[in-house]
């Protein structure tokens, strides 16, 4: 890769950010749709099955009419993955500015509900843009000259919780807190389940919450963590969630968890922080990849958790430096 | 299996005899006029003492707990895409007075209220609660909106909190969550779900550090 590679144009960034806002708001991703279809076929609770079928109709209606699938926009946010070799005209400040402009324009044009207000004055700019809104999170990728822009519109009020557990609480403690969260927010369907449930394990409190949210929003239905032990726990928790006896809207049934994703971070030796997040019946996400030659490619799998992002330890150990010399 | 759920079509303003026929779990579609109203509207009218922007009793008796995904066009007309309800239990404290002021007989929302609220507030007002479905059926509900009649207090309250007066046709699906006797579909279903909860927690010991307000009764209602 040449170091004098062409830069990605700021206009293209705004276009891509606008397009993913529109796509996310209107088109349900295929992986989630497939998961809901499968649940609609097997759900035995008549009310829960009715809800699932209504949602399937709703996804169709949204696509046909080009209208938002849910009027609650949730809190739109962005995830930007920078290739290590990528350059953008105007730099990261231009990227952020263009993302904010695209958010405002898509809010007006789709239209999406302007959900973002000042927490105290309740002032609404009517464009989903404000102080620290939309959130923009970053990650990096080696040997790449592209930039990925992902947006997620996640419901903002129910279905998320955090708890500091301890090593002695073990896997049982994880299961118990997981059940607590699903039961509490599943009743009356406050979490708008069936959900993609994301779990953040470890890190510090903020890391645990960030990882859990990313696990819910940035991995697709059917995807498994590459660590076999974690993958097995994902499947076990999915099973447990669907045997609560509760389905869509909290009605009697079995449709609670479309899939369960776990992400981990090294944590304090004395603790095991855990967060749980439910990505709802309007699991809205879309990604654009911008190349330096001007191409933009769209997809619904953010491919956020790359091997690089999950890297462990580092190539340094006491004594190795001398050995290398 | 949902073929078994009974479908009902109701015209607004809804009449007492229509409401009397509704059974928990019926699927309802509405035709006529509805208005949105949530904390912004309730605060103005009930706390600040302002008159409602229209004679609500003459208009309709259906109050929707909703904020639409809408925008205002340059010519002042409205573009309403999707509509989805917002969780109603947060508005519980305003409803007794609101029923008196507005004459509302139907509340549409998300998540319902507690059976205790139905018995003490809805039954005396001869009102029922219809819940939206999903709750993400925003596109289907948006299709049911024929026309925006008015958007009151838009400048002061913003798009989400303004009072939208909507002309609707086959607006739904909605599920009958409470009837005129104050029964709740959610609580009826919860009672069944609750029976299986103890089995789920079997063998899972409580965490080493508890939190304030923790209860071990998973059958307990958390709202209200
Ligand atoms: S949780 Fe999701 S489906 Fe439910 S109302 Fe919010 S955005 Fe819509």
mmCIF file with all atom_site columns, N, CA and C in Angstrom, chain A residues 44 47 50 53-54 58 61 64-65 67-71 108 111 113 161-163 168-169 172 176 179-180 187-189 192 243-244 249 251-252 281, chain B residues 1-2 5 67-68 71-72 81-84 111 113 132 134-140 142-143 186-187 189 194 201 204-205 208-209 211 214 216 218:
data_model
loop_
_atom_site.group_PDB
_atom_site.id
_atom_site.type_symbol
_atom_site.label_atom_id
_atom_site.label_alt_id
_atom_site.label_comp_id
_atom_site.label_asym_id
_atom_site.label_entity_id
_atom_site.label_seq_id
_atom_site.pdbx_PDB_ins_code
_atom_site.Cartn_x
_atom_site.Cartn_y
_atom_site.Cartn_z
_atom_site.occupancy
_atom_site.B_iso_or_equiv
_atom_site.pdbx_formal_charge
_atom_site.auth_seq_id
_atom_site.auth_comp_id
_atom_site.auth_asym_id
_atom_site.auth_atom_id
_atom_site.pdbx_PDB_model_num
ATOM 1   N N  . UNK A 1 44  ? -45.625 -21.148 20.183 1.00 0.00 ? 44  UNK A N  1
ATOM 2   C CA . UNK A 1 44  ? -46.918 -21.788 20.442 1.00 0.00 ? 44  UNK A CA 1
ATOM 3   C C  . UNK A 1 44  ? -47.888 -20.908 21.207 1.00 0.00 ? 44  UNK A C  1
ATOM 4   N N  . UNK A 1 47  ? -50.849 -15.308 21.540 1.00 0.00 ? 47  UNK A N  1
ATOM 5   C CA . UNK A 1 47  ? -50.646 -13.851 21.536 1.00 0.00 ? 47  UNK A CA 1
ATOM 6   C C  . UNK A 1 47  ? -49.235 -13.507 21.065 1.00 0.00 ? 47  UNK A C  1
ATOM 7   N N  . UNK A 1 50  ? -48.973 -13.950 17.422 1.00 0.00 ? 50  UNK A N  1
ATOM 8   C CA . UNK A 1 50  ? -49.650 -12.845 16.719 1.00 0.00 ? 50  UNK A CA 1
ATOM 9   C C  . UNK A 1 50  ? -48.723 -11.630 16.620 1.00 0.00 ? 50  UNK A C  1
ATOM 10  N N  . UNK A 1 53  ? -46.016 -12.176 13.972 1.00 0.00 ? 53  UNK A N  1
ATOM 11  C CA . UNK A 1 53  ? -46.531 -12.042 12.599 1.00 0.00 ? 53  UNK A CA 1
ATOM 12  C C  . UNK A 1 53  ? -46.816 -10.582 12.256 1.00 0.00 ? 53  UNK A C  1
ATOM 13  N N  . UNK A 1 54  ? -47.309 -9.830  13.238 1.00 0.00 ? 54  UNK A N  1
ATOM 14  C CA . UNK A 1 54  ? -47.542 -8.400  12.993 1.00 0.00 ? 54  UNK A CA 1
ATOM 15  C C  . UNK A 1 54  ? -46.217 -7.703  12.694 1.00 0.00 ? 54  UNK A C  1
ATOM 16  N N  . UNK A 1 58  ? -44.957 -5.662  9.508  1.00 0.00 ? 58  UNK A N  1
ATOM 17  C CA . UNK A 1 58  ? -44.458 -4.298  9.688  1.00 0.00 ? 58  UNK A CA 1
ATOM 18  C C  . UNK A 1 58  ? -43.156 -4.061  8.918  1.00 0.00 ? 58  UNK A C  1
ATOM 19  N N  . UNK A 1 61  ? -44.098 -3.591  5.360  1.00 0.00 ? 61  UNK A N  1
ATOM 20  C CA . UNK A 1 61  ? -44.747 -2.287  5.147  1.00 0.00 ? 61  UNK A CA 1
ATOM 21  C C  . UNK A 1 61  ? -43.696 -1.179  5.101  1.00 0.00 ? 61  UNK A C  1
ATOM 22  N N  . UNK A 1 64  ? -41.867 -1.388  1.729  1.00 0.00 ? 64  UNK A N  1
ATOM 23  C CA . UNK A 1 64  ? -42.736 -0.984  0.610  1.00 0.00 ? 64  UNK A CA 1
ATOM 24  C C  . UNK A 1 64  ? -42.978 0.512   0.597  1.00 0.00 ? 64  UNK A C  1
ATOM 25  N N  . UNK A 1 65  ? -43.274 1.079   1.764  1.00 0.00 ? 65  UNK A N  1
ATOM 26  C CA . UNK A 1 65  ? -43.631 2.507   1.824  1.00 0.00 ? 65  UNK A CA 1
ATOM 27  C C  . UNK A 1 65  ? -42.404 3.402   1.996  1.00 0.00 ? 65  UNK A C  1
ATOM 28  N N  . UNK A 1 67  ? -40.857 3.898   4.770  1.00 0.00 ? 67  UNK A N  1
ATOM 29  C CA . UNK A 1 67  ? -41.041 4.664   6.002  1.00 0.00 ? 67  UNK A CA 1
ATOM 30  C C  . UNK A 1 67  ? -40.324 3.944   7.139  1.00 0.00 ? 67  UNK A C  1
ATOM 31  N N  . UNK A 1 68  ? -40.017 4.670   8.209  1.00 0.00 ? 68  UNK A N  1
ATOM 32  C CA . UNK A 1 68  ? -39.297 4.076   9.339  1.00 0.00 ? 68  UNK A CA 1
ATOM 33  C C  . UNK A 1 68  ? -40.081 2.889   9.878  1.00 0.00 ? 68  UNK A C  1
ATOM 34  N N  . UNK A 1 69  ? -39.382 1.803   10.257 1.00 0.00 ? 69  UNK A N  1
ATOM 35  C CA . UNK A 1 69  ? -40.087 0.619   10.754 1.00 0.00 ? 69  UNK A CA 1
ATOM 36  C C  . UNK A 1 69  ? -40.677 0.879   12.137 1.00 0.00 ? 69  UNK A C  1
ATOM 37  N N  . UNK A 1 70  ? -39.990 1.682   12.946 1.00 0.00 ? 70  UNK A N  1
ATOM 38  C CA . UNK A 1 70  ? -40.506 2.021   14.271 1.00 0.00 ? 70  UNK A CA 1
ATOM 39  C C  . UNK A 1 70  ? -40.380 3.529   14.426 1.00 0.00 ? 70  UNK A C  1
ATOM 40  N N  . UNK A 1 71  ? -41.408 4.143   14.991 1.00 0.00 ? 71  UNK A N  1
ATOM 41  C CA . UNK A 1 71  ? -41.340 5.605   15.127 1.00 0.00 ? 71  UNK A CA 1
ATOM 42  C C  . UNK A 1 71  ? -40.372 6.015   16.224 1.00 0.00 ? 71  UNK A C  1
ATOM 43  N N  . UNK A 1 108 ? -34.727 14.617  9.173  1.00 0.00 ? 108 UNK A N  1
ATOM 44  C CA . UNK A 1 108 ? -35.760 15.421  8.540  1.00 0.00 ? 108 UNK A CA 1
ATOM 45  C C  . UNK A 1 108 ? -36.376 14.703  7.341  1.00 0.00 ? 108 UNK A C  1
ATOM 46  N N  . UNK A 1 111 ? -39.107 10.686  7.428  1.00 0.00 ? 111 UNK A N  1
ATOM 47  C CA . UNK A 1 111 ? -38.491 11.297  8.594  1.00 0.00 ? 111 UNK A CA 1
ATOM 48  C C  . UNK A 1 111 ? -38.288 10.280  9.719  1.00 0.00 ? 111 UNK A C  1
ATOM 49  N N  . UNK A 1 113 ? -37.894 10.150  14.111 1.00 0.00 ? 113 UNK A N  1
ATOM 50  C CA . UNK A 1 113 ? -38.316 10.992  15.227 1.00 0.00 ? 113 UNK A CA 1
ATOM 51  C C  . UNK A 1 113 ? -37.093 11.666  15.862 1.00 0.00 ? 113 UNK A C  1
ATOM 52  N N  . UNK A 1 161 ? -28.907 -3.464  31.763 1.00 0.00 ? 161 UNK A N  1
ATOM 53  C CA . UNK A 1 161 ? -28.560 -3.325  33.174 1.00 0.00 ? 161 UNK A CA 1
ATOM 54  C C  . UNK A 1 161 ? -27.087 -3.684  33.369 1.00 0.00 ? 161 UNK A C  1
ATOM 55  N N  . UNK A 1 162 ? -26.543 -3.223  34.479 1.00 0.00 ? 162 UNK A N  1
ATOM 56  C CA . UNK A 1 162 ? -25.135 -3.466  34.811 1.00 0.00 ? 162 UNK A CA 1
ATOM 57  C C  . UNK A 1 162 ? -25.041 -3.945  36.252 1.00 0.00 ? 162 UNK A C  1
ATOM 58  N N  . UNK A 1 163 ? -24.092 -4.840  36.512 1.00 0.00 ? 163 UNK A N  1
ATOM 59  C CA . UNK A 1 163 ? -23.878 -5.255  37.902 1.00 0.00 ? 163 UNK A CA 1
ATOM 60  C C  . UNK A 1 163 ? -22.431 -5.680  38.126 1.00 0.00 ? 163 UNK A C  1
ATOM 61  N N  . UNK A 1 168 ? -16.393 -15.281 42.858 1.00 0.00 ? 168 UNK A N  1
ATOM 62  C CA . UNK A 1 168 ? -17.086 -16.337 43.597 1.00 0.00 ? 168 UNK A CA 1
ATOM 63  C C  . UNK A 1 168 ? -18.513 -16.546 43.080 1.00 0.00 ? 168 UNK A C  1
ATOM 64  N N  . UNK A 1 169 ? -19.085 -15.526 42.431 1.00 0.00 ? 169 UNK A N  1
ATOM 65  C CA . UNK A 1 169 ? -20.450 -15.678 41.906 1.00 0.00 ? 169 UNK A CA 1
ATOM 66  C C  . UNK A 1 169 ? -20.476 -16.645 40.712 1.00 0.00 ? 169 UNK A C  1
ATOM 67  N N  . UNK A 1 172 ? -22.957 -19.264 37.647 1.00 0.00 ? 172 UNK A N  1
ATOM 68  C CA . UNK A 1 172 ? -24.307 -19.152 38.213 1.00 0.00 ? 172 UNK A CA 1
ATOM 69  C C  . UNK A 1 172 ? -24.707 -17.693 38.395 1.00 0.00 ? 172 UNK A C  1
ATOM 70  N N  . UNK A 1 176 ? -27.839 -15.840 36.672 1.00 0.00 ? 176 UNK A N  1
ATOM 71  C CA . UNK A 1 176 ? -28.859 -15.229 37.505 1.00 0.00 ? 176 UNK A CA 1
ATOM 72  C C  . UNK A 1 176 ? -29.082 -13.759 37.123 1.00 0.00 ? 176 UNK A C  1
ATOM 73  N N  . UNK A 1 179 ? -30.915 -13.620 33.814 1.00 0.00 ? 179 UNK A N  1
ATOM 74  C CA . UNK A 1 179 ? -32.350 -13.879 33.979 1.00 0.00 ? 179 UNK A CA 1
ATOM 75  C C  . UNK A 1 179 ? -33.056 -12.683 34.607 1.00 0.00 ? 179 UNK A C  1
ATOM 76  N N  . UNK A 1 180 ? -32.427 -12.096 35.626 1.00 0.00 ? 180 UNK A N  1
ATOM 77  C CA . UNK A 1 180 ? -33.023 -10.926 36.293 1.00 0.00 ? 180 UNK A CA 1
ATOM 78  C C  . UNK A 1 180 ? -33.345 -9.840  35.269 1.00 0.00 ? 180 UNK A C  1
ATOM 79  N N  . UNK A 1 187 ? -41.196 -8.420  30.998 1.00 0.00 ? 187 UNK A N  1
ATOM 80  C CA . UNK A 1 187 ? -42.607 -8.302  31.373 1.00 0.00 ? 187 UNK A CA 1
ATOM 81  C C  . UNK A 1 187 ? -43.251 -7.140  30.638 1.00 0.00 ? 187 UNK A C  1
ATOM 82  N N  . UNK A 1 188 ? -44.431 -7.376  30.127 1.00 0.00 ? 188 UNK A N  1
ATOM 83  C CA . UNK A 1 188 ? -45.159 -6.384  29.340 1.00 0.00 ? 188 UNK A CA 1
ATOM 84  C C  . UNK A 1 188 ? -44.368 -5.994  28.092 1.00 0.00 ? 188 UNK A C  1
ATOM 85  N N  . UNK A 1 189 ? -43.314 -6.740  27.805 1.00 0.00 ? 189 UNK A N  1
ATOM 86  C CA . UNK A 1 189 ? -42.555 -6.491  26.584 1.00 0.00 ? 189 UNK A CA 1
ATOM 87  C C  . UNK A 1 189 ? -41.840 -5.157  26.552 1.00 0.00 ? 189 UNK A C  1
ATOM 88  N N  . UNK A 1 192 ? -39.174 -4.886  24.156 1.00 0.00 ? 192 UNK A N  1
ATOM 89  C CA . UNK A 1 192 ? -39.548 -5.179  22.764 1.00 0.00 ? 192 UNK A CA 1
ATOM 90  C C  . UNK A 1 192 ? -38.811 -6.405  22.262 1.00 0.00 ? 192 UNK A C  1
ATOM 91  N N  . UNK A 1 243 ? -36.435 -20.307 27.543 1.00 0.00 ? 243 UNK A N  1
ATOM 92  C CA . UNK A 1 243 ? -37.222 -21.247 28.351 1.00 0.00 ? 243 UNK A CA 1
ATOM 93  C C  . UNK A 1 243 ? -37.825 -20.560 29.575 1.00 0.00 ? 243 UNK A C  1
ATOM 94  N N  . UNK A 1 244 ? -37.777 -19.232 29.607 1.00 0.00 ? 244 UNK A N  1
ATOM 95  C CA . UNK A 1 244 ? -38.399 -18.503 30.718 1.00 0.00 ? 244 UNK A CA 1
ATOM 96  C C  . UNK A 1 244 ? -39.914 -18.736 30.725 1.00 0.00 ? 244 UNK A C  1
ATOM 97  N N  . UNK A 1 249 ? -43.804 -9.304  23.814 1.00 0.00 ? 249 UNK A N  1
ATOM 98  C CA . UNK A 1 249 ? -44.647 -8.461  24.666 1.00 0.00 ? 249 UNK A CA 1
ATOM 99  C C  . UNK A 1 249 ? -44.866 -9.048  26.057 1.00 0.00 ? 249 UNK A C  1
ATOM 100 N N  . UNK A 1 251 ? -45.966 -11.911 26.711 1.00 0.00 ? 251 UNK A N  1
ATOM 101 C CA . UNK A 1 251 ? -47.042 -12.888 26.710 1.00 0.00 ? 251 UNK A CA 1
ATOM 102 C C  . UNK A 1 251 ? -46.449 -14.292 26.859 1.00 0.00 ? 251 UNK A C  1
ATOM 103 N N  . UNK A 1 252 ? -47.289 -15.225 27.285 1.00 0.00 ? 252 UNK A N  1
ATOM 104 C CA . UNK A 1 252 ? -46.840 -16.606 27.443 1.00 0.00 ? 252 UNK A CA 1
ATOM 105 C C  . UNK A 1 252 ? -46.272 -17.101 26.116 1.00 0.00 ? 252 UNK A C  1
ATOM 106 N N  . UNK A 1 281 ? -36.970 -5.492  18.755 1.00 0.00 ? 281 UNK A N  1
ATOM 107 C CA . UNK A 1 281 ? -37.652 -5.925  17.530 1.00 0.00 ? 281 UNK A CA 1
ATOM 108 C C  . UNK A 1 281 ? -37.352 -5.020  16.342 1.00 0.00 ? 281 UNK A C  1
ATOM 109 N N  . UNK B 2 1   ? -51.909 -19.650 14.514 1.00 0.00 ? 1   UNK B N  1
ATOM 110 C CA . UNK B 2 1   ? -52.757 -19.679 15.715 1.00 0.00 ? 1   UNK B CA 1
ATOM 111 C C  . UNK B 2 1   ? -53.434 -18.337 15.972 1.00 0.00 ? 1   UNK B C  1
ATOM 112 N N  . UNK B 2 2   ? -52.857 -17.245 15.418 1.00 0.00 ? 2   UNK B N  1
ATOM 113 C CA . UNK B 2 2   ? -53.432 -15.945 15.717 1.00 0.00 ? 2   UNK B CA 1
ATOM 114 C C  . UNK B 2 2   ? -54.771 -15.788 15.004 1.00 0.00 ? 2   UNK B C  1
ATOM 115 N N  . UNK B 2 5   ? -57.470 -15.110 17.397 1.00 0.00 ? 5   UNK B N  1
ATOM 116 C CA . UNK B 2 5   ? -57.740 -13.828 18.051 1.00 0.00 ? 5   UNK B CA 1
ATOM 117 C C  . UNK B 2 5   ? -58.860 -13.123 17.288 1.00 0.00 ? 5   UNK B C  1
ATOM 118 N N  . UNK B 2 67  ? -45.328 9.595   20.191 1.00 0.00 ? 67  UNK B N  1
ATOM 119 C CA . UNK B 2 67  ? -44.623 10.671  19.513 1.00 0.00 ? 67  UNK B CA 1
ATOM 120 C C  . UNK B 2 67  ? -44.355 10.168  18.114 1.00 0.00 ? 67  UNK B C  1
ATOM 121 N N  . UNK B 2 68  ? -44.852 10.849  17.098 1.00 0.00 ? 68  UNK B N  1
ATOM 122 C CA . UNK B 2 68  ? -44.662 10.330  15.750 1.00 0.00 ? 68  UNK B CA 1
ATOM 123 C C  . UNK B 2 68  ? -43.262 10.631  15.212 1.00 0.00 ? 68  UNK B C  1
ATOM 124 N N  . UNK B 2 71  ? -41.960 15.210  10.292 1.00 0.00 ? 71  UNK B N  1
ATOM 125 C CA . UNK B 2 71  ? -41.230 16.449  10.072 1.00 0.00 ? 71  UNK B CA 1
ATOM 126 C C  . UNK B 2 71  ? -42.186 17.470  9.462  1.00 0.00 ? 71  UNK B C  1
ATOM 127 N N  . UNK B 2 72  ? -41.800 18.737  9.589  1.00 0.00 ? 72  UNK B N  1
ATOM 128 C CA . UNK B 2 72  ? -42.623 19.811  9.061  1.00 0.00 ? 72  UNK B CA 1
ATOM 129 C C  . UNK B 2 72  ? -41.999 20.265  7.737  1.00 0.00 ? 72  UNK B C  1
ATOM 130 N N  . UNK B 2 81  ? -44.247 9.697   9.041  1.00 0.00 ? 81  UNK B N  1
ATOM 131 C CA . UNK B 2 81  ? -43.813 8.398   8.536  1.00 0.00 ? 81  UNK B CA 1
ATOM 132 C C  . UNK B 2 81  ? -44.361 7.282   9.389  1.00 0.00 ? 81  UNK B C  1
ATOM 133 N N  . UNK B 2 82  ? -43.716 7.059   10.509 1.00 0.00 ? 82  UNK B N  1
ATOM 134 C CA . UNK B 2 82  ? -44.105 5.971   11.395 1.00 0.00 ? 82  UNK B CA 1
ATOM 135 C C  . UNK B 2 82  ? -44.645 6.541   12.701 1.00 0.00 ? 82  UNK B C  1
ATOM 136 N N  . UNK B 2 83  ? -45.504 5.782   13.367 1.00 0.00 ? 83  UNK B N  1
ATOM 137 C CA . UNK B 2 83  ? -45.934 6.165   14.713 1.00 0.00 ? 83  UNK B CA 1
ATOM 138 C C  . UNK B 2 83  ? -45.831 4.957   15.639 1.00 0.00 ? 83  UNK B C  1
ATOM 139 N N  . UNK B 2 84  ? -45.256 5.146   16.790 1.00 0.00 ? 84  UNK B N  1
ATOM 140 C CA . UNK B 2 84  ? -45.103 4.078   17.765 1.00 0.00 ? 84  UNK B CA 1
ATOM 141 C C  . UNK B 2 84  ? -45.432 4.649   19.135 1.00 0.00 ? 84  UNK B C  1
ATOM 142 N N  . UNK B 2 111 ? -47.303 -1.020  26.821 1.00 0.00 ? 111 UNK B N  1
ATOM 143 C CA . UNK B 2 111 ? -47.003 -1.630  28.118 1.00 0.00 ? 111 UNK B CA 1
ATOM 144 C C  . UNK B 2 111 ? -48.119 -1.623  29.143 1.00 0.00 ? 111 UNK B C  1
ATOM 145 N N  . UNK B 2 113 ? -50.992 -0.236  32.032 1.00 0.00 ? 113 UNK B N  1
ATOM 146 C CA . UNK B 2 113 ? -50.845 0.297   33.382 1.00 0.00 ? 113 UNK B CA 1
ATOM 147 C C  . UNK B 2 113 ? -51.059 -0.898  34.320 1.00 0.00 ? 113 UNK B C  1
ATOM 148 N N  . UNK B 2 132 ? -50.522 -1.047  21.774 1.00 0.00 ? 132 UNK B N  1
ATOM 149 C CA . UNK B 2 132 ? -49.963 -1.265  20.445 1.00 0.00 ? 132 UNK B CA 1
ATOM 150 C C  . UNK B 2 132 ? -49.212 -2.594  20.492 1.00 0.00 ? 132 UNK B C  1
ATOM 151 N N  . UNK B 2 134 ? -45.989 -5.186  19.522 1.00 0.00 ? 134 UNK B N  1
ATOM 152 C CA . UNK B 2 134 ? -44.576 -5.326  19.135 1.00 0.00 ? 134 UNK B CA 1
ATOM 153 C C  . UNK B 2 134 ? -43.549 -5.028  20.198 1.00 0.00 ? 134 UNK B C  1
ATOM 154 N N  . UNK B 2 135 ? -43.179 -3.783  20.404 1.00 0.00 ? 135 UNK B N  1
ATOM 155 C CA . UNK B 2 135 ? -43.999 -2.617  20.076 1.00 0.00 ? 135 UNK B CA 1
ATOM 156 C C  . UNK B 2 135 ? -43.584 -1.872  18.805 1.00 0.00 ? 135 UNK B C  1
ATOM 157 N N  . UNK B 2 136 ? -42.821 -2.495  17.979 1.00 0.00 ? 136 UNK B N  1
ATOM 158 C CA . UNK B 2 136 ? -42.249 -1.724  16.886 1.00 0.00 ? 136 UNK B CA 1
ATOM 159 C C  . UNK B 2 136 ? -43.085 -1.619  15.637 1.00 0.00 ? 136 UNK B C  1
ATOM 160 N N  . UNK B 2 137 ? -44.424 -1.731  15.736 1.00 0.00 ? 137 UNK B N  1
ATOM 161 C CA . UNK B 2 137 ? -45.227 -1.729  14.514 1.00 0.00 ? 137 UNK B CA 1
ATOM 162 C C  . UNK B 2 137 ? -45.476 -0.316  13.980 1.00 0.00 ? 137 UNK B C  1
ATOM 163 N N  . UNK B 2 138 ? -44.438 0.493   13.960 1.00 0.00 ? 138 UNK B N  1
ATOM 164 C CA . UNK B 2 138 ? -44.574 1.888   13.553 1.00 0.00 ? 138 UNK B CA 1
ATOM 165 C C  . UNK B 2 138 ? -45.008 2.091   12.116 1.00 0.00 ? 138 UNK B C  1
ATOM 166 N N  . UNK B 2 139 ? -44.533 1.231   11.225 1.00 0.00 ? 139 UNK B N  1
ATOM 167 C CA . UNK B 2 139 ? -44.882 1.394   9.811  1.00 0.00 ? 139 UNK B CA 1
ATOM 168 C C  . UNK B 2 139 ? -46.348 1.040   9.575  1.00 0.00 ? 139 UNK B C  1
ATOM 169 N N  . UNK B 2 140 ? -46.824 -0.042  10.217 1.00 0.00 ? 140 UNK B N  1
ATOM 170 C CA . UNK B 2 140 ? -48.234 -0.435  10.049 1.00 0.00 ? 140 UNK B CA 1
ATOM 171 C C  . UNK B 2 140 ? -49.147 0.659   10.597 1.00 0.00 ? 140 UNK B C  1
ATOM 172 N N  . UNK B 2 142 ? -48.400 3.777   10.964 1.00 0.00 ? 142 UNK B N  1
ATOM 173 C CA . UNK B 2 142 ? -48.241 4.948   10.102 1.00 0.00 ? 142 UNK B CA 1
ATOM 174 C C  . UNK B 2 142 ? -49.124 4.861   8.863  1.00 0.00 ? 142 UNK B C  1
ATOM 175 N N  . UNK B 2 143 ? -49.281 3.634   8.347  1.00 0.00 ? 143 UNK B N  1
ATOM 176 C CA . UNK B 2 143 ? -50.145 3.424   7.183  1.00 0.00 ? 143 UNK B CA 1
ATOM 177 C C  . UNK B 2 143 ? -51.594 3.774   7.489  1.00 0.00 ? 143 UNK B C  1
ATOM 178 N N  . UNK B 2 186 ? -52.032 -8.165  30.432 1.00 0.00 ? 186 UNK B N  1
ATOM 179 C CA . UNK B 2 186 ? -50.632 -8.368  30.832 1.00 0.00 ? 186 UNK B CA 1
ATOM 180 C C  . UNK B 2 186 ? -50.545 -9.076  32.176 1.00 0.00 ? 186 UNK B C  1
ATOM 181 N N  . UNK B 2 187 ? -51.344 -8.617  33.125 1.00 0.00 ? 187 UNK B N  1
ATOM 182 C CA . UNK B 2 187 ? -51.235 -9.230  34.462 1.00 0.00 ? 187 UNK B CA 1
ATOM 183 C C  . UNK B 2 187 ? -51.745 -10.663 34.444 1.00 0.00 ? 187 UNK B C  1
ATOM 184 N N  . UNK B 2 189 ? -51.461 -12.689 31.906 1.00 0.00 ? 189 UNK B N  1
ATOM 185 C CA . UNK B 2 189 ? -50.365 -13.452 31.304 1.00 0.00 ? 189 UNK B CA 1
ATOM 186 C C  . UNK B 2 189 ? -49.184 -13.571 32.273 1.00 0.00 ? 189 UNK B C  1
ATOM 187 N N  . UNK B 2 194 ? -45.243 -16.207 35.794 1.00 0.00 ? 194 UNK B N  1
ATOM 188 C CA . UNK B 2 194 ? -44.654 -16.228 37.146 1.00 0.00 ? 194 UNK B CA 1
ATOM 189 C C  . UNK B 2 194 ? -44.565 -17.640 37.729 1.00 0.00 ? 194 UNK B C  1
ATOM 190 N N  . UNK B 2 201 ? -34.798 -20.301 38.554 1.00 0.00 ? 201 UNK B N  1
ATOM 191 C CA . UNK B 2 201 ? -33.764 -19.811 39.472 1.00 0.00 ? 201 UNK B CA 1
ATOM 192 C C  . UNK B 2 201 ? -33.226 -20.909 40.382 1.00 0.00 ? 201 UNK B C  1
ATOM 193 N N  . UNK B 2 204 ? -29.482 -21.437 41.583 1.00 0.00 ? 204 UNK B N  1
ATOM 194 C CA . UNK B 2 204 ? -28.650 -20.255 41.321 1.00 0.00 ? 204 UNK B CA 1
ATOM 195 C C  . UNK B 2 204 ? -28.610 -19.402 42.585 1.00 0.00 ? 204 UNK B C  1
ATOM 196 N N  . UNK B 2 205 ? -27.500 -19.460 43.286 1.00 0.00 ? 205 UNK B N  1
ATOM 197 C CA . UNK B 2 205 ? -27.460 -18.740 44.569 1.00 0.00 ? 205 UNK B CA 1
ATOM 198 C C  . UNK B 2 205 ? -27.367 -17.229 44.330 1.00 0.00 ? 205 UNK B C  1
ATOM 199 N N  . UNK B 2 208 ? -22.924 -12.466 45.780 1.00 0.00 ? 208 UNK B N  1
ATOM 200 C CA . UNK B 2 208 ? -22.288 -12.225 47.081 1.00 0.00 ? 208 UNK B CA 1
ATOM 201 C C  . UNK B 2 208 ? -22.584 -10.826 47.616 1.00 0.00 ? 208 UNK B C  1
ATOM 202 N N  . UNK B 2 209 ? -22.799 -9.862  46.732 1.00 0.00 ? 209 UNK B N  1
ATOM 203 C CA . UNK B 2 209 ? -23.105 -8.501  47.188 1.00 0.00 ? 209 UNK B CA 1
ATOM 204 C C  . UNK B 2 209 ? -24.496 -8.107  46.680 1.00 0.00 ? 209 UNK B C  1
ATOM 205 N N  . UNK B 2 211 ? -27.995 -5.531  46.359 1.00 0.00 ? 211 UNK B N  1
ATOM 206 C CA . UNK B 2 211 ? -28.199 -4.110  46.092 1.00 0.00 ? 211 UNK B CA 1
ATOM 207 C C  . UNK B 2 211 ? -29.438 -3.631  46.830 1.00 0.00 ? 211 UNK B C  1
ATOM 208 N N  . UNK B 2 214 ? -33.488 -4.813  46.630 1.00 0.00 ? 214 UNK B N  1
ATOM 209 C CA . UNK B 2 214 ? -33.567 -6.115  45.991 1.00 0.00 ? 214 UNK B CA 1
ATOM 210 C C  . UNK B 2 214 ? -34.645 -6.961  46.655 1.00 0.00 ? 214 UNK B C  1
ATOM 211 N N  . UNK B 2 216 ? -36.637 -10.931 46.356 1.00 0.00 ? 216 UNK B N  1
ATOM 212 C CA . UNK B 2 216 ? -36.512 -12.230 45.734 1.00 0.00 ? 216 UNK B CA 1
ATOM 213 C C  . UNK B 2 216 ? -37.829 -12.685 45.126 1.00 0.00 ? 216 UNK B C  1
ATOM 214 N N  . UNK B 2 218 ? -39.869 -12.624 42.269 1.00 0.00 ? 218 UNK B N  1
ATOM 215 C CA . UNK B 2 218 ? -39.831 -12.262 40.854 1.00 0.00 ? 218 UNK B CA 1
ATOM 216 C C  . UNK B 2 218 ? -41.235 -12.102 40.271 1.00 0.00 ? 218 UNK B C  1
#
